[in-house]
Short mmCIF file of C-alpha atoms in Angstrom, two decimals:
data_model
loop_
_atom_site.label_atom_id
_atom_site.label_comp_id
_atom_site.label_asym_id
_atom_site.label_seq_id
_atom_site.Cartn_x
_atom_site.Cartn_y
_atom_site.Cartn_z
CA UNK I 923 0.00 0.00 0.00
CA UNK I 924 2.78 2.46 0.90
CA UNK I 925 4.52 1.84 -2.42
CA UNK I 926 1.29 2.54 -4.30
CA UNK I 927 0.78 5.79 -2.37
CA UNK I 928 4.33 6.92 -3.09
CA UNK I 929 4.14 6.15 -6.81
CA UNK I 930 0.75 7.89 -7.03
CA UNK I 931 2.27 10.90 -5.26
CA UNK I 932 5.05 11.12 -7.83
CA UNK I 933 2.55 10.86 -10.71
CA UNK I 934 0.36 13.61 -9.23
CA UNK I 935 3.36 15.95 -8.92
CA UNK I 936 4.61 15.62 -12.52
CA UNK I 937 2.39 18.35 -14.13
CA UNK I 938 3.48 20.81 -11.46
CA UNK I 939 7.16 19.96 -11.92
CA UNK I 940 6.96 20.78 -15.63
CA UNK I 941 4.92 23.96 -15.23
CA UNK I 942 6.83 25.34 -12.23
CA UNK I 943 10.29 24.68 -13.71
CA UNK I 944 9.24 26.47 -16.89
CA UNK I 945 7.91 29.45 -14.93
CA UNK I 946 11.10 29.47 -12.86
CA UNK I 947 13.20 30.03 -15.99
CA UNK I 948 10.77 32.71 -17.20
CA UNK I 949 10.93 34.62 -13.91
CA UNK I 950 14.70 34.26 -13.71
CA UNK I 951 14.80 36.25 -16.96
CA UNK I 952 12.81 39.02 -15.28
CA UNK I 953 9.42 38.27 -16.86
CA UNK I 954 6.31 37.52 -14.79
CA UNK I 955 3.87 35.35 -16.75
CA UNK I 956 0.64 34.72 -14.83
CA UNK I 957 -0.81 32.81 -17.76
CA UNK I 958 0.50 29.38 -16.69
CA UNK I 959 -3.00 28.05 -16.02
CA UNK I 960 -4.16 29.07 -19.50
CA UNK I 961 -1.08 27.56 -21.19
CA UNK I 962 -1.51 24.31 -19.26
CA UNK I 963 -5.16 23.85 -20.15
CA UNK I 964 -4.53 24.65 -23.83
CA UNK I 965 -1.67 22.13 -23.82
CA UNK I 966 -4.01 19.58 -22.26
CA UNK I 967 -6.82 19.98 -24.80
CA UNK I 968 -4.53 20.13 -27.84
CA UNK I 969 -2.63 17.02 -26.72
CA UNK I 970 -5.87 15.15 -26.14
CA UNK I 971 -7.31 16.19 -29.52
CA UNK I 972 -4.19 15.03 -31.38
CA UNK I 973 -4.13 11.76 -29.43
CA UNK I 974 -7.82 11.12 -30.12
CA UNK I 975 -7.51 11.88 -33.84
CA UNK I 976 -4.18 10.19 -34.62
CA UNK I 977 -3.64 7.68 -31.83
CA UNK I 978 -0.01 8.83 -31.68
CA UNK I 979 0.69 9.71 -28.06
CA UNK I 980 4.19 11.03 -28.73
CA UNK I 981 2.71 13.43 -31.30
CA UNK I 982 0.05 14.42 -28.77
CA UNK I 983 2.67 15.32 -26.17
CA UNK I 984 4.57 17.32 -28.78
CA UNK I 985 1.36 19.10 -29.75
CA UNK I 986 0.75 20.01 -26.12
CA UNK I 987 4.21 21.55 -25.81
CA UNK I 988 3.83 23.46 -29.09
CA UNK I 989 0.38 24.73 -28.08
CA UNK I 990 1.76 25.98 -24.77
CA UNK I 991 4.64 27.70 -26.56
CA UNK I 992 2.24 29.39 -29.02
CA UNK I 993 0.20 30.72 -26.11
CA UNK I 994 3.41 31.99 -24.55
CA UNK I 995 4.31 33.65 -27.85
CA UNK I 996 1.13 35.74 -27.63
CA UNK I 997 2.17 36.84 -24.15
CA UNK I 998 5.73 37.56 -25.31
CA UNK I 999 4.62 39.72 -28.23
CA UNK I 1000 2.29 41.70 -25.96
CA UNK I 1001 4.74 42.27 -23.13
CA UNK I 1002 8.20 42.22 -24.74
CA UNK I 1003 7.50 43.83 -28.12
CA UNK I 1004 4.42 45.93 -27.41
CA UNK I 1005 5.44 46.62 -23.77
CA UNK I 1006 2.04 45.75 -22.32
CA UNK I 1007 1.64 45.24 -18.59
CA UNK I 1008 2.84 41.73 -17.70
CA UNK I 1009 0.34 41.09 -14.90
CA UNK I 1010 -2.69 42.12 -16.95
CA UNK I 1011 -1.46 40.21 -20.02
CA UNK I 1012 -0.84 37.05 -18.00
CA UNK I 1013 -4.29 37.16 -16.42
CA UNK I 1014 -5.86 37.73 -19.84
CA UNK I 1015 -3.91 34.76 -21.21
CA UNK I 1016 -5.33 32.51 -18.50
CA UNK I 1017 -8.92 33.64 -19.11
CA UNK I 1018 -8.42 33.24 -22.87
CA UNK I 1019 -6.90 29.78 -22.47
CA UNK I 1020 -9.66 28.47 -20.20
CA UNK I 1021 -12.38 29.75 -22.52
CA UNK I 1022 -10.73 28.57 -25.75
CA UNK I 1023 -10.01 25.09 -24.37
CA UNK I 1024 -13.65 24.68 -23.28
CA UNK I 1025 -14.81 25.71 -26.76
CA UNK I 1026 -12.52 23.52 -28.89
CA UNK I 1027 -12.72 20.56 -26.51
CA UNK I 1028 -16.53 20.21 -26.51
CA UNK I 1029 -16.51 17.32 -28.98
CA UNK I 1030 -13.99 15.31 -26.92
CA UNK I 1031 -15.60 15.25 -23.48
CA UNK I 1032 -16.93 11.71 -23.95
CA UNK I 1033 -13.76 10.29 -25.51
CA UNK I 1034 -11.34 8.13 -23.51
CA UNK I 1035 -7.78 7.17 -24.35
CA UNK I 1036 -5.65 4.22 -23.35
CA UNK I 1037 -3.05 6.68 -22.15
CA UNK I 1038 0.71 6.44 -21.97
CA UNK I 1039 1.81 3.31 -20.12
CA UNK I 1040 4.66 2.95 -17.67
CA UNK I 1041 7.99 1.66 -18.92
CA UNK I 1042 9.03 -1.90 -18.32
CA UNK I 1043 12.78 -1.83 -17.86
CA UNK I 1044 14.51 -5.21 -18.15
CA UNK I 1045 15.45 -6.60 -14.70
CA UNK I 1046 15.06 -3.19 -12.97
CA UNK I 1047 11.24 -2.99 -13.08
CA UNK I 1048 10.91 -6.47 -11.59
CA UNK I 1049 13.04 -5.71 -8.51
CA UNK I 1050 11.07 -6.02 -5.25
CA UNK I 1051 9.96 -2.64 -3.78
CA UNK I 1052 12.61 -0.57 -5.59
CA UNK I 1053 11.43 -1.72 -9.02
CA UNK I 1054 7.90 -0.48 -8.45
CA UNK I 1055 9.03 2.66 -6.62
CA UNK I 1056 11.72 3.84 -9.05
CA UNK I 1057 11.39 2.03 -12.38
CA UNK I 1058 7.66 1.80 -13.13
CA UNK I 1059 6.85 5.26 -14.44
CA UNK I 1060 6.09 6.50 -17.94
CA UNK I 1061 8.66 8.34 -20.01
CA UNK I 1062 7.21 11.78 -19.18
CA UNK I 1063 7.78 11.18 -15.47
CA UNK I 1064 11.46 10.49 -16.09
CA UNK I 1065 11.45 13.49 -18.44
CA UNK I 1066 10.34 15.68 -15.53
CA UNK I 1067 13.31 14.49 -13.49
CA UNK I 1068 15.64 15.21 -16.40
CA UNK I 1069 14.06 18.65 -16.74
CA UNK I 1070 14.79 19.33 -13.07
CA UNK I 1071 18.47 18.47 -13.44
CA UNK I 1072 18.66 20.25 -16.81
CA UNK I 1073 17.18 23.50 -15.46
CA UNK I 1074 19.38 23.36 -12.34
CA UNK I 1075 22.54 22.85 -14.38
CA UNK I 1076 21.53 25.45 -16.94
CA UNK I 1077 20.81 28.17 -14.38
CA UNK I 1078 23.74 27.62 -12.04
CA UNK I 1079 26.41 25.72 -14.01
CA UNK I 1080 26.35 27.23 -17.49
CA UNK I 1081 27.35 30.54 -19.04
CA UNK I 1082 24.00 30.83 -20.81
CA UNK I 1083 22.23 30.45 -17.47
CA UNK I 1084 24.43 33.12 -15.95
CA UNK I 1085 23.53 35.51 -18.79
CA UNK I 1086 19.82 34.76 -18.34
CA UNK I 1087 20.04 35.49 -14.62
CA UNK I 1088 21.95 38.70 -15.38
CA UNK I 1089 19.15 39.75 -17.74
CA UNK I 1090 16.67 39.14 -14.94
CA UNK I 1091 18.69 41.14 -12.42
CA UNK I 1092 19.66 44.13 -14.56
CA UNK I 1093 18.49 44.15 -18.18
CA UNK I 1094 20.02 47.55 -18.85
CA UNK I 1095 23.46 46.37 -17.73
CA UNK I 1096 23.11 43.20 -19.79
CA UNK I 1097 22.13 45.29 -22.83
CA UNK I 1098 25.11 47.57 -22.26
CA UNK I 1099 27.37 44.51 -22.32
CA UNK I 1100 25.94 43.54 -25.71
CA UNK I 1101 23.49 40.82 -24.76
CA UNK I 1102 20.16 40.71 -26.68
CA UNK I 1103 17.83 41.12 -23.69
CA UNK I 1104 14.55 40.92 -25.60
CA UNK I 1105 15.63 37.85 -27.58
CA UNK I 1106 16.77 36.06 -24.43
CA UNK I 1107 13.46 36.84 -22.73
CA UNK I 1108 11.56 35.58 -25.78
CA UNK I 1109 13.35 32.24 -25.56
CA UNK I 1110 12.72 32.03 -21.80
CA UNK I 1111 9.00 32.77 -22.21
CA UNK I 1112 8.64 30.22 -25.04
CA UNK I 1113 10.43 27.61 -22.94
CA UNK I 1114 8.09 28.31 -20.04
CA UNK I 1115 5.07 27.96 -22.33
CA UNK I 1116 6.30 24.65 -23.74
CA UNK I 1117 6.88 23.30 -20.23
CA UNK I 1118 3.40 24.40 -19.13
CA UNK I 1119 1.98 22.72 -22.24
CA UNK I 1120 3.85 19.53 -21.34
CA UNK I 1121 2.34 19.65 -17.86
CA UNK I 1122 -1.12 19.97 -19.37
CA UNK I 1123 -0.43 17.19 -21.88
CA UNK I 1124 0.61 14.90 -19.02
CA UNK I 1125 -2.75 15.50 -17.35
CA UNK I 1126 -4.89 14.67 -20.39
CA UNK I 1127 -2.78 11.93 -21.98
CA UNK I 1128 -1.21 10.14 -19.01
CA UNK I 1129 -2.59 11.02 -15.58
CA UNK I 1130 -6.30 10.97 -16.42
CA UNK I 1131 -6.44 10.05 -20.12
CA UNK I 1132 -9.60 12.00 -20.88
CA UNK I 1133 -10.61 15.57 -21.49
CA UNK I 1134 -12.76 17.57 -19.08
CA UNK I 1135 -13.35 21.31 -19.11
CA UNK I 1136 -10.88 23.18 -16.84
CA UNK I 1137 -9.20 19.88 -15.95
CA UNK I 1138 -6.03 21.63 -14.74
CA UNK I 1139 -8.08 22.70 -11.69
CA UNK I 1140 -5.80 25.53 -10.59
CA UNK I 1141 -2.50 23.71 -10.98
CA UNK I 1142 -1.14 26.63 -12.99
CA UNK I 1143 -1.70 28.94 -10.03
CA UNK I 1144 -0.07 26.42 -7.69
CA UNK I 1145 2.94 26.33 -10.05
CA UNK I 1146 3.22 30.11 -9.81
CA UNK I 1147 3.02 29.95 -6.02
CA UNK I 1148 5.65 27.20 -5.91
CA UNK I 1149 8.16 29.35 -7.75
CA UNK I 1150 7.75 32.31 -5.40
CA UNK I 1151 7.55 30.41 -2.13
CA UNK I 1152 10.43 28.16 -3.22
CA UNK I 1153 12.46 31.38 -3.48
CA UNK I 1154 13.30 30.65 -7.12
CA UNK I 1155 15.27 27.48 -6.27
CA UNK I 1156 14.70 24.37 -8.43
CA UNK I 1157 15.17 21.96 -5.50
CA UNK I 1158 12.44 23.58 -3.45
CA UNK I 1159 10.16 23.68 -6.48
CA UNK I 1160 10.55 19.91 -6.82
CA UNK I 1161 9.84 19.34 -3.12
CA UNK I 1162 6.80 21.61 -3.27
CA UNK I 1163 5.42 19.69 -6.25
CA UNK I 1164 5.87 16.38 -4.40
CA UNK I 1165 4.13 17.87 -1.37
CA UNK I 1166 1.15 18.85 -3.52
CA UNK I 1167 1.09 15.39 -5.06
CA UNK I 1168 1.18 13.77 -1.62
CA UNK I 1169 -1.68 15.91 -0.33
CA UNK I 1170 -3.71 15.16 -3.47
CA UNK I 1171 -3.35 11.41 -3.01
CA UNK I 1172 -3.99 11.68 0.75
CA UNK I 1173 -7.40 13.27 0.16
CA UNK I 1174 -8.44 10.34 -2.06
CA UNK I 1175 -7.47 7.82 0.62
CA UNK I 1176 -9.25 9.79 3.34
CA UNK I 1177 -12.41 9.84 1.23
CA UNK I 1178 -12.00 6.12 0.55
CA UNK I 1179 -11.78 5.39 4.27
CA UNK I 1180 -15.13 7.10 4.80
CA UNK I 1181 -13.84 9.73 7.20
CA UNK I 1182 -16.56 12.27 8.01
CA UNK I 1183 -14.93 15.35 6.49
CA UNK I 1184 -16.74 17.55 3.95
CA UNK I 1185 -15.56 16.71 0.44
CA UNK I 1186 -15.11 20.43 -0.32
CA UNK I 1187 -12.51 20.67 2.45
CA UNK I 1188 -10.67 17.58 1.19
CA UNK I 1189 -10.64 19.00 -2.33
CA UNK I 1190 -8.98 22.21 -1.22
CA UNK I 1191 -6.58 20.40 1.14
CA UNK I 1192 -3.73 19.88 -1.40
CA UNK I 1193 -3.71 23.57 -2.32
CA UNK I 1194 -3.96 24.69 1.29
CA UNK I 1195 -1.27 22.32 2.56
CA UNK I 1196 1.16 23.22 -0.22
CA UNK I 1197 0.81 26.95 0.30
CA UNK I 1198 0.97 26.76 4.11
CA UNK I 1199 4.15 24.66 4.12
CA UNK I 1200 5.85 26.79 1.49
CA UNK I 1201 4.90 29.97 3.34
CA UNK I 1202 6.51 28.54 6.48
CA UNK I 1203 9.64 27.64 4.52
CA UNK I 1204 9.88 31.12 3.00
CA UNK I 1205 8.79 33.10 6.10
CA UNK I 1206 12.01 35.14 6.01
CA UNK I 1207 11.15 38.17 3.84
CA UNK I 1208 14.82 38.95 3.33
CA UNK I 1209 15.35 35.57 1.65
CA UNK I 1210 12.50 36.30 -0.76
CA UNK I 1211 13.85 39.77 -1.48
CA UNK I 1212 17.43 38.58 -2.02
CA UNK I 1213 16.46 35.69 -4.32
CA UNK I 1214 13.79 37.44 -6.40
CA UNK I 1215 15.07 38.67 -9.78
CA UNK I 1216 15.49 42.43 -9.37
CA UNK I 1217 13.67 43.36 -12.58
CA UNK I 1218 10.84 40.84 -12.22
CA UNK I 1219 7.66 42.14 -13.82
CA UNK I 1220 9.18 45.41 -14.98
CA UNK I 1221 8.60 46.59 -18.54
CA UNK I 1222 11.83 46.81 -20.53
CA UNK I 1223 12.77 47.89 -24.03
CA UNK I 1224 16.21 48.41 -25.51
CA UNK I 1225 15.39 52.01 -26.42
CA UNK I 1226 13.94 52.90 -22.99
CA UNK I 1227 16.42 53.86 -20.24
#
C-alpha cells in the first residue's frame, strides 16, 4: 500500500514539476507570466485532440508543448515587443486559455484514451519494492526528473544560465554589455510555455487520459506559487510539487476510508497544505527579497532607459 501511495504521489506531482520549472526560468529572466493556467489547459486539450484523432501519443505530447509555446508567444509579443503590462497580459492569457479550451474541446468530453503506459525496464522494473518505486513510471515522469536536473545545471552551471540570470537582475546592464535582452526573454517565455503545455499534456494523456473542461483545476496557479515560495530554487520547487502530489493522493485515501470530512474541504486540502508549508519555509522576507530577480515584472525595451 505504501509503495502505491508513493508512486501515485510522484505521478500527481509531474504536471506541477513541468509547469513550475518552466515558470522558474521565465521569472529568472525578469518576466512575470501569470498565464501558466491558460497555457496548461490549452496544452491539455490540444494534446488530447491530437491523441484522439491520430492515436499517436508522442505526437500528442509534442502538440501540447507546441500549443503551450504558441500561447506563450502571444504573451511575449504583448509584453516584450508591445510593452504591455505583464500582470494584466498574463491574467488575460489565463482567461483566454480556459475559454478557448472549453470551446474547442466540446466534442472530446466523452472520448477516452488508453493513455501512456509505464515503462518496463529489463530486470530493474521487476526488482522487489525498488522496481515499483523507481522504475515503473512512464517516459514523461522520467522526463520531468531530467528537466529538473537540466534547469538546475543550466541556471547555475552554465554561461548561458548566468547571462539569463543577469538579464533578470539588470536588463540595462546586460544590454550595455551587448546581450540581446529581448531575444533572451523571448526564448525564456517560449520555454516556459512549452513546459506548461507539457504539464497539461501529461494530465490529459497520461494522468487521467480523458478531457474535461478546466481539468487543470488551478494547478497553474499552484505552479506560480511554488516558484515564489520556493524562493526561485529548483530543488524547493521539486519538493513543493511532491508535497502537492502527496496531499492530493492523501485526500483520495481519506475519502476512501469514509472519514466524516466535507468533500469540499478535502478538495482544497492539497492547495492549502502546499501553500501553508511553502509559506513557512519562506517566512524570512529577506530571503525572498534577495532571491527574487530584481527586474521581475518590470517593462523593458532596448530604447527605454
